[in-house]
Short mmCIF file of C-alpha atoms and ligand atoms in Angstrom, two decimals:
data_model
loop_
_atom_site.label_atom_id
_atom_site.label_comp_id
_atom_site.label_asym_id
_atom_site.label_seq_id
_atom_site.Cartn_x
_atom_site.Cartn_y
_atom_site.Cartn_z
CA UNK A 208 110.47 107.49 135.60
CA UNK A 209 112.93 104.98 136.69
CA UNK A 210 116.76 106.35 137.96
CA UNK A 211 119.09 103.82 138.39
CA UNK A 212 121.66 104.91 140.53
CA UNK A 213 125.24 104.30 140.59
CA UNK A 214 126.53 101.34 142.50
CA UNK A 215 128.55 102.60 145.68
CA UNK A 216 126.70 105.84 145.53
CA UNK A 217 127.15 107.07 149.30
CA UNK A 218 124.67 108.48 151.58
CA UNK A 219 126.27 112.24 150.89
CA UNK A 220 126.34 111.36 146.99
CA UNK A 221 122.66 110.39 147.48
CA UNK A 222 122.27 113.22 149.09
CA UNK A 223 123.42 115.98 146.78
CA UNK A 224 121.35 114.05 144.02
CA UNK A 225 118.27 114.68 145.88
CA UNK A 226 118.72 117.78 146.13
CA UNK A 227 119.28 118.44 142.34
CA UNK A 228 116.63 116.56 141.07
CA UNK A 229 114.28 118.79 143.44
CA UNK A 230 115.95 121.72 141.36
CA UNK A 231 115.46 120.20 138.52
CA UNK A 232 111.53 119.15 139.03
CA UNK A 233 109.91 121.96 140.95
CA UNK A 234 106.97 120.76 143.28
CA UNK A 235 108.66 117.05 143.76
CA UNK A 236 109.97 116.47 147.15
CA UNK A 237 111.61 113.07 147.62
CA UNK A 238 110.27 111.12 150.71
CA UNK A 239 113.34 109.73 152.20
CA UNK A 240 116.71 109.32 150.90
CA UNK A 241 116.70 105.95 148.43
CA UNK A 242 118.80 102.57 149.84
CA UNK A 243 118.90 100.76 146.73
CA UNK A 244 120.34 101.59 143.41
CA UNK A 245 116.88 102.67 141.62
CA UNK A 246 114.80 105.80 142.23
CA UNK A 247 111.07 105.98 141.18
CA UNK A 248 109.77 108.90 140.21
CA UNK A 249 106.08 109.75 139.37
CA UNK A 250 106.44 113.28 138.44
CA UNK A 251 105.88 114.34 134.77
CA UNK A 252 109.54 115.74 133.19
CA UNK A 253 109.87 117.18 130.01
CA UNK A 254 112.70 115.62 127.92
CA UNK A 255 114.55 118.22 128.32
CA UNK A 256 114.78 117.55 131.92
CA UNK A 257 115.46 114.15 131.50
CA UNK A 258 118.52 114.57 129.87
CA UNK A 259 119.52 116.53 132.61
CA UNK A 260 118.61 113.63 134.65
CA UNK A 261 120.44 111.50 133.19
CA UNK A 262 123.49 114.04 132.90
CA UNK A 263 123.56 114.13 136.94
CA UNK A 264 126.62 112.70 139.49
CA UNK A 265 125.28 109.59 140.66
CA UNK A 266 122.97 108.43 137.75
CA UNK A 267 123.65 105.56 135.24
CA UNK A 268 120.30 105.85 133.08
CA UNK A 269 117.02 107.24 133.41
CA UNK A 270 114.28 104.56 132.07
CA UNK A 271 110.43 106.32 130.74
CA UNK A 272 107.39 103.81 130.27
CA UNK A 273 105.94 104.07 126.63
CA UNK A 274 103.35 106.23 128.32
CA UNK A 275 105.39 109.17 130.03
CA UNK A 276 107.61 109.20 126.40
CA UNK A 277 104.61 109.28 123.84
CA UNK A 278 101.71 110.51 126.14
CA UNK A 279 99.48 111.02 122.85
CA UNK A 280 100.17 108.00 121.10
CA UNK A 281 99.43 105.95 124.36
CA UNK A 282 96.43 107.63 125.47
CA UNK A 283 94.84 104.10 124.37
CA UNK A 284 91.37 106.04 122.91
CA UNK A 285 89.37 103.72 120.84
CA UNK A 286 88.59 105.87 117.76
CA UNK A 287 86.13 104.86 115.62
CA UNK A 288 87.23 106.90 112.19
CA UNK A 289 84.30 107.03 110.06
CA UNK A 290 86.53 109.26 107.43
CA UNK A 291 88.35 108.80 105.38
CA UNK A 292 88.11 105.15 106.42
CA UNK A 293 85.49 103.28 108.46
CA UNK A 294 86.92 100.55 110.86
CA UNK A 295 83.57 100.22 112.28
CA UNK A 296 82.40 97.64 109.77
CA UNK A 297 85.03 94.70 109.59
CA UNK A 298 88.57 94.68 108.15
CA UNK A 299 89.39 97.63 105.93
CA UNK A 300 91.01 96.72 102.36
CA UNK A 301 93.46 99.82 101.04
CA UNK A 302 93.97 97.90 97.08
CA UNK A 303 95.97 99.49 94.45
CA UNK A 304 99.32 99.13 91.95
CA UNK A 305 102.26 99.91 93.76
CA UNK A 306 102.36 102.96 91.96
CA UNK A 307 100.30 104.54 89.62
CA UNK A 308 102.47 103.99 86.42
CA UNK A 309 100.01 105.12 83.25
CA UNK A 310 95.82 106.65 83.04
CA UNK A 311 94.72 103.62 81.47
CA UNK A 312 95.93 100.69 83.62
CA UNK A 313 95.40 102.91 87.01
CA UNK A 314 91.80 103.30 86.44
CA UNK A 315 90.99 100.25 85.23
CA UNK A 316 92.97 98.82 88.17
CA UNK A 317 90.58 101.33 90.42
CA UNK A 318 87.13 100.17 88.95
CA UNK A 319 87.62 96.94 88.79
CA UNK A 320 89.23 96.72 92.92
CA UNK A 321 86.38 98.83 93.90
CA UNK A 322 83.67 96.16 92.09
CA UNK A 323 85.76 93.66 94.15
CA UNK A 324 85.41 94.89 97.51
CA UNK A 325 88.09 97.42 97.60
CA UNK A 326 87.84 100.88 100.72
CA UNK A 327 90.35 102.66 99.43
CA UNK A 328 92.77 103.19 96.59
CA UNK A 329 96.64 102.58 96.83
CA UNK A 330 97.59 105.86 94.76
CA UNK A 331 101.42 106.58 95.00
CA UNK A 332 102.94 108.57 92.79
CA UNK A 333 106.40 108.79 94.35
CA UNK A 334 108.59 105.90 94.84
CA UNK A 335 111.27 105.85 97.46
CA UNK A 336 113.40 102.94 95.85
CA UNK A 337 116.31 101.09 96.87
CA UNK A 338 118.11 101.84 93.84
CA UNK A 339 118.72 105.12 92.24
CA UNK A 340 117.97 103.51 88.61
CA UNK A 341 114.93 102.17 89.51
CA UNK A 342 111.25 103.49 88.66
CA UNK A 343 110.48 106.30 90.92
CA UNK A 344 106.92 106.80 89.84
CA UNK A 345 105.19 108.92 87.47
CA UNK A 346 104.91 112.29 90.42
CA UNK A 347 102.51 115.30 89.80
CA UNK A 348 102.19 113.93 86.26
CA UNK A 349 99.45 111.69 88.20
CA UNK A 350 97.77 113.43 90.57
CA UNK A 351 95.02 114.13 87.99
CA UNK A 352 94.94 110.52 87.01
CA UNK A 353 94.31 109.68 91.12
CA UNK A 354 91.90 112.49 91.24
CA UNK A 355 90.04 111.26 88.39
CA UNK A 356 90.00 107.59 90.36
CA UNK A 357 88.69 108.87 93.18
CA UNK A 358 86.20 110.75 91.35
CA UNK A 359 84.63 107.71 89.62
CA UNK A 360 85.05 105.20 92.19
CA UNK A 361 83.96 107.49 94.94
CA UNK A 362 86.91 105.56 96.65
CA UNK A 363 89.70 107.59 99.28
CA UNK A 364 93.01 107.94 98.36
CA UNK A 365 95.54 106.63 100.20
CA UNK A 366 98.78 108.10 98.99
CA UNK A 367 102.75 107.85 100.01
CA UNK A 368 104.69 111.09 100.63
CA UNK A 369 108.19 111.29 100.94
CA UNK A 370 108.93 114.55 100.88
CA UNK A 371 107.88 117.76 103.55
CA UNK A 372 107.47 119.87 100.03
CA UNK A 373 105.02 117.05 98.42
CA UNK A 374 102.84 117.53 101.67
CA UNK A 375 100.42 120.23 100.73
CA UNK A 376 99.74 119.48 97.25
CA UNK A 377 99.02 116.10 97.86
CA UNK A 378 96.57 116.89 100.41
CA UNK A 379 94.82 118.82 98.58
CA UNK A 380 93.57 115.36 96.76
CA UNK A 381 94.86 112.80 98.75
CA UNK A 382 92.68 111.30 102.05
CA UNK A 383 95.23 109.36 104.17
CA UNK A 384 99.11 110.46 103.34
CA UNK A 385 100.94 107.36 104.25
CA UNK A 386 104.31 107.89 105.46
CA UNK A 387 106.67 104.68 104.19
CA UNK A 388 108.96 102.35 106.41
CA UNK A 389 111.77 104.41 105.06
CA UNK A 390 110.49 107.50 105.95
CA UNK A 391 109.26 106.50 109.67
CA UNK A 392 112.05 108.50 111.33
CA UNK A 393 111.72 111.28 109.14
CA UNK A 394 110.81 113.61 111.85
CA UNK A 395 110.51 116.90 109.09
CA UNK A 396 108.21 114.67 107.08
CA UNK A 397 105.98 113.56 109.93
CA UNK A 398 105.72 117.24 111.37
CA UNK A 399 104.41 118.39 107.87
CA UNK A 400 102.22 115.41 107.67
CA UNK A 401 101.00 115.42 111.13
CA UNK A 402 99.83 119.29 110.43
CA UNK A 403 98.14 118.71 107.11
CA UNK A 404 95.25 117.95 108.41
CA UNK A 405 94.85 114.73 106.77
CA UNK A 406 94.62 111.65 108.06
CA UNK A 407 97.86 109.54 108.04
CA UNK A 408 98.97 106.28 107.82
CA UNK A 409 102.30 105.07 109.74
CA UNK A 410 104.31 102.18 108.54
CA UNK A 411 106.34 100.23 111.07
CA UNK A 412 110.16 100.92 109.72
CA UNK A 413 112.35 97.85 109.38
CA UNK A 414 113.37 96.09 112.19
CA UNK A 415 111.87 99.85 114.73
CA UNK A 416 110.75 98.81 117.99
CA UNK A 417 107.48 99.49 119.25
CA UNK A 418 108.65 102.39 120.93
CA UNK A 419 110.53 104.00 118.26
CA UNK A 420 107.07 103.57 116.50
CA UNK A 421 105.20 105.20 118.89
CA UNK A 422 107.63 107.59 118.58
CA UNK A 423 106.97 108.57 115.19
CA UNK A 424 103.08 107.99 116.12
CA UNK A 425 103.38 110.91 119.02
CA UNK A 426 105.11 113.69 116.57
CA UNK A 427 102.24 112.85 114.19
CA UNK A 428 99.73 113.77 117.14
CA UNK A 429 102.06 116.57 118.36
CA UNK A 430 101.94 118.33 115.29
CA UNK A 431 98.18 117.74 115.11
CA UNK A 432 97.07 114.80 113.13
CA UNK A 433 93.48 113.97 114.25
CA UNK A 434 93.15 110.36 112.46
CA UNK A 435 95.94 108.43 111.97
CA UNK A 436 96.36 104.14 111.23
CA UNK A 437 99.30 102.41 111.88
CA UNK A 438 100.31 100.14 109.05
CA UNK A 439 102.78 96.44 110.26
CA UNK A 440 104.67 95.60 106.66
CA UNK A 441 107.77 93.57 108.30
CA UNK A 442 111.53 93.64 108.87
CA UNK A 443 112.42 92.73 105.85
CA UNK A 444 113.69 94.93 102.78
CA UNK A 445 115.25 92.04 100.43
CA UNK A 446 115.38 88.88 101.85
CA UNK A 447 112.71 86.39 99.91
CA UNK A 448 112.29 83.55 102.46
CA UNK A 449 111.45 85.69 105.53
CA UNK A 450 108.29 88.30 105.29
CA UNK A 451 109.28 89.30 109.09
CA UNK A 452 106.05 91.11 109.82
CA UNK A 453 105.54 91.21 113.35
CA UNK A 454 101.80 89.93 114.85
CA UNK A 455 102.79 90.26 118.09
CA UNK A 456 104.48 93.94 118.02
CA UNK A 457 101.09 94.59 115.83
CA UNK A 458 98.57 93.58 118.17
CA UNK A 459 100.48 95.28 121.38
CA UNK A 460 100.57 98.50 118.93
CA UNK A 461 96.84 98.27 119.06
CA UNK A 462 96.50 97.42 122.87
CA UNK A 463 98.61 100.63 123.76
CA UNK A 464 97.88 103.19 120.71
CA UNK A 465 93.99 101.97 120.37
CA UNK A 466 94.71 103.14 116.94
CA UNK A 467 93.52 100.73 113.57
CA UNK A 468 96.44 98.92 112.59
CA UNK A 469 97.07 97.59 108.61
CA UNK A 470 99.15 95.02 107.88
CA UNK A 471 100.78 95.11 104.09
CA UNK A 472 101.48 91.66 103.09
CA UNK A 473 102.85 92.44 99.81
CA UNK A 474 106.31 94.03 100.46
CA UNK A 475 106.74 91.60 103.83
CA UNK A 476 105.68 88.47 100.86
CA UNK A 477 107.33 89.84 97.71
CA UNK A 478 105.24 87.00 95.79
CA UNK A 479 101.56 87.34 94.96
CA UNK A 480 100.85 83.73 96.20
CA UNK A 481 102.60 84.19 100.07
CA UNK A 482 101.13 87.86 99.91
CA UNK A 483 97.76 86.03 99.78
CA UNK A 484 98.47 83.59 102.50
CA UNK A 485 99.82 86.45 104.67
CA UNK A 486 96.87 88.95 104.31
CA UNK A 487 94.59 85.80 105.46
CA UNK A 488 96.90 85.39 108.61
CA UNK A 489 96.91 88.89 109.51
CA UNK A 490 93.42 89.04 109.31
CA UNK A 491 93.03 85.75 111.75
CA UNK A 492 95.84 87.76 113.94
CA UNK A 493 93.77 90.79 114.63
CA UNK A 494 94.46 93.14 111.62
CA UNK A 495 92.03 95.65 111.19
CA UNK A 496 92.73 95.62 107.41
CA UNK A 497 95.00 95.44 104.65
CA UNK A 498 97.23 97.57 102.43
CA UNK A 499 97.62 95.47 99.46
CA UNK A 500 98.72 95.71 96.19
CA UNK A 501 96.68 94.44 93.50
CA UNK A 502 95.97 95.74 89.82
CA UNK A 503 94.60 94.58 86.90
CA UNK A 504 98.26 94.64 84.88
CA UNK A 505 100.40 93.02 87.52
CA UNK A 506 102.63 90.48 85.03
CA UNK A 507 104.08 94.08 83.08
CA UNK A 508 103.82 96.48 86.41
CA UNK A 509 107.74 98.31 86.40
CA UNK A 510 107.37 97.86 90.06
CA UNK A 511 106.78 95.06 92.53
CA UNK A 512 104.68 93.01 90.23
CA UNK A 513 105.54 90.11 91.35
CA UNK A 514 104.29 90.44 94.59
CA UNK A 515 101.09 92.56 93.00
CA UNK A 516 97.93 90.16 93.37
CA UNK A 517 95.19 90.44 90.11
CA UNK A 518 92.10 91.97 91.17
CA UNK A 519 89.99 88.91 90.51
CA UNK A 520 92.38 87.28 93.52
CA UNK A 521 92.06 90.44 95.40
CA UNK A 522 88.24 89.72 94.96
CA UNK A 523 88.35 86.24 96.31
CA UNK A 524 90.28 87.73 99.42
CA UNK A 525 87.83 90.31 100.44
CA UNK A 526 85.04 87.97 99.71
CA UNK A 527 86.18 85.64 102.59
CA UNK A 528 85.24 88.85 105.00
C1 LIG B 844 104.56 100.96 99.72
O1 LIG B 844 103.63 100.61 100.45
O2 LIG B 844 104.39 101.30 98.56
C2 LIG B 844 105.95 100.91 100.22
C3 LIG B 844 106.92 101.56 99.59
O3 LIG B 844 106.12 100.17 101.28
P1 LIG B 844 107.24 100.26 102.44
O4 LIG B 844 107.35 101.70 102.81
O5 LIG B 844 106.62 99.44 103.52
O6 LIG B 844 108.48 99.66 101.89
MN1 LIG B 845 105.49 98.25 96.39
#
């Protein structure tokens, strides 16, 4: 921990400060009253504490390394998670529709992305849309139709929640609960999901830092989650010339978290030709895998069709790998 300290902060104001912060961390003893105008601190302090820290006569911020804020999420342990996915054998491919819109197309969509190299299903069934008018999936209407996917394909589910009250049902089915950019600082939705017991995937919100994404990463560890994938999708939420996903924030994500980390190129693309082109560069830029959508109906899907790849393209992709 990092104090910086006020700028004409006398020797007595240094002194009082001292002595509060020794109140305030019992069993730290500074070594000698600091000269400059930043204290270092290697004692562990709750956050509680810190914002008493940073409350104190005398300080002008308090700065935490990604490791003393998200000490679970940073713990940098290589897990190797043989279920529900394996990222032991190459780049993992998460295909689907962007939601699961009718029986027929869904499991056609399944069978024919699993005979194309497909590790998992895309299998929402709740939409969090931009616009209140728009589709918002078909809900517990399809949860037998994903069931009945997974049961013929023998593929894991991989299934968006947006809700604390969807959590439980949808685990009961679901393998990986993927929590959507939107829903990143939804801090009720990640305790639910982070106690499930499933495993989870974590989108990168729009335009978050890599700390508020560890952020979200550590409640889903605090409350338990054992496996859980980040997933990179980009800043951007309309614009059609910039996909904004981030390699660089993806591949330090890795480096700190040593967690598998996705990349969608669909919603950062929003057209099935650049979501192509994107899903090869992520791949060359360290992705362990993809969460891409890709159907057999994409020219009459009701959502993101445009940017949904055919499975015969999807094919072609996960051929290359
Ligand atoms: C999705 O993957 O279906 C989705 C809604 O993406 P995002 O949360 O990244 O917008
Ligand atoms: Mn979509």
């Amino acid at each position: 921990m990092i104090i910086k300290l006020q700028k004409n902060l006398g020797a007595p104001g240094r002194g009082i400060l001292l002595q509060r912060l020794a109140r305030l961390l019992p069993g730290w003893r500074p070594r000698r009253v600091p000269s400059g105008q930043i204290l270092k601190i290697e004692f562990p302090a709750g956050a509680d504490t810190v914002a008493l820290i940073e409350n104190l006569p005398g300080v002008t911020g308090v700065l935490l390394s990604n490791s003393e804020l998200c000490p679970l999420a940073t713990s940098g342990r290589k897990k190797i998670f043989s279920a529900p996915l394996n990222f032991g054998r190459g780049p993992v491919f998460a295909a689907g529709p962007c939601a699961v819109e009718d029986e027929g197309s869904y499991l056609a969509s399944a069978a024919a992305l699993k005979a194309a190299g497909a590790h998992a299903l895309r299998a929402a069934l709740f939409k969090p849309r931009s616009s209140p008018y728009a589709f918002q999936g078909i809900g517990w209407a399809g949860l037998k139709i994903i069931a009945r996917a997974k049961k013929i394909t023998g593929l894991p589910l991989v299934t968006e929640t947006t809700d604390p009250r969807q959590v439980n049902r949808l685990s009961s089915v679901c393998d990986v609960l993927q929590i959507g950019a939107r829903n990143m600082r939804n801090y009720e939705l990640l305790k639910e999901a982070g106690s499930s017991g499933r495993a989870v995937l974590l989108k990168r919100a729009m335009h978050a830092t890599l700390r508020e994404w560890l952020l979200s990463a550590e409640y889903l560890l605090k409350y338990g989650a054992k496996n859980l994938i980040l997933c990179e999708r980009g800043d951007s939420a309309f614009s059609t010339t910039s996909p904004g996903l981030d390699f660089k924030m993806m591949r330090e994500a890795k480096k700190v978290t040593g967690l598998p980390v996705l990349v969608d190129p669909s919603h950062a693309a929003k057209n099935r030709k650049i979501a192509v082109k994107l899903a090869l560069r992520a791949l060359r830029s360290g992705a362990d895998g993809l969460l891409i959508e890709a159907s057999v109906t994409p020219y009459t899907a009701k959502v993101d069709g445009r940017q949904t790849i055919t499975a015969e393209a999807f094919g072609d992709l996960a051929a290359k790998y």
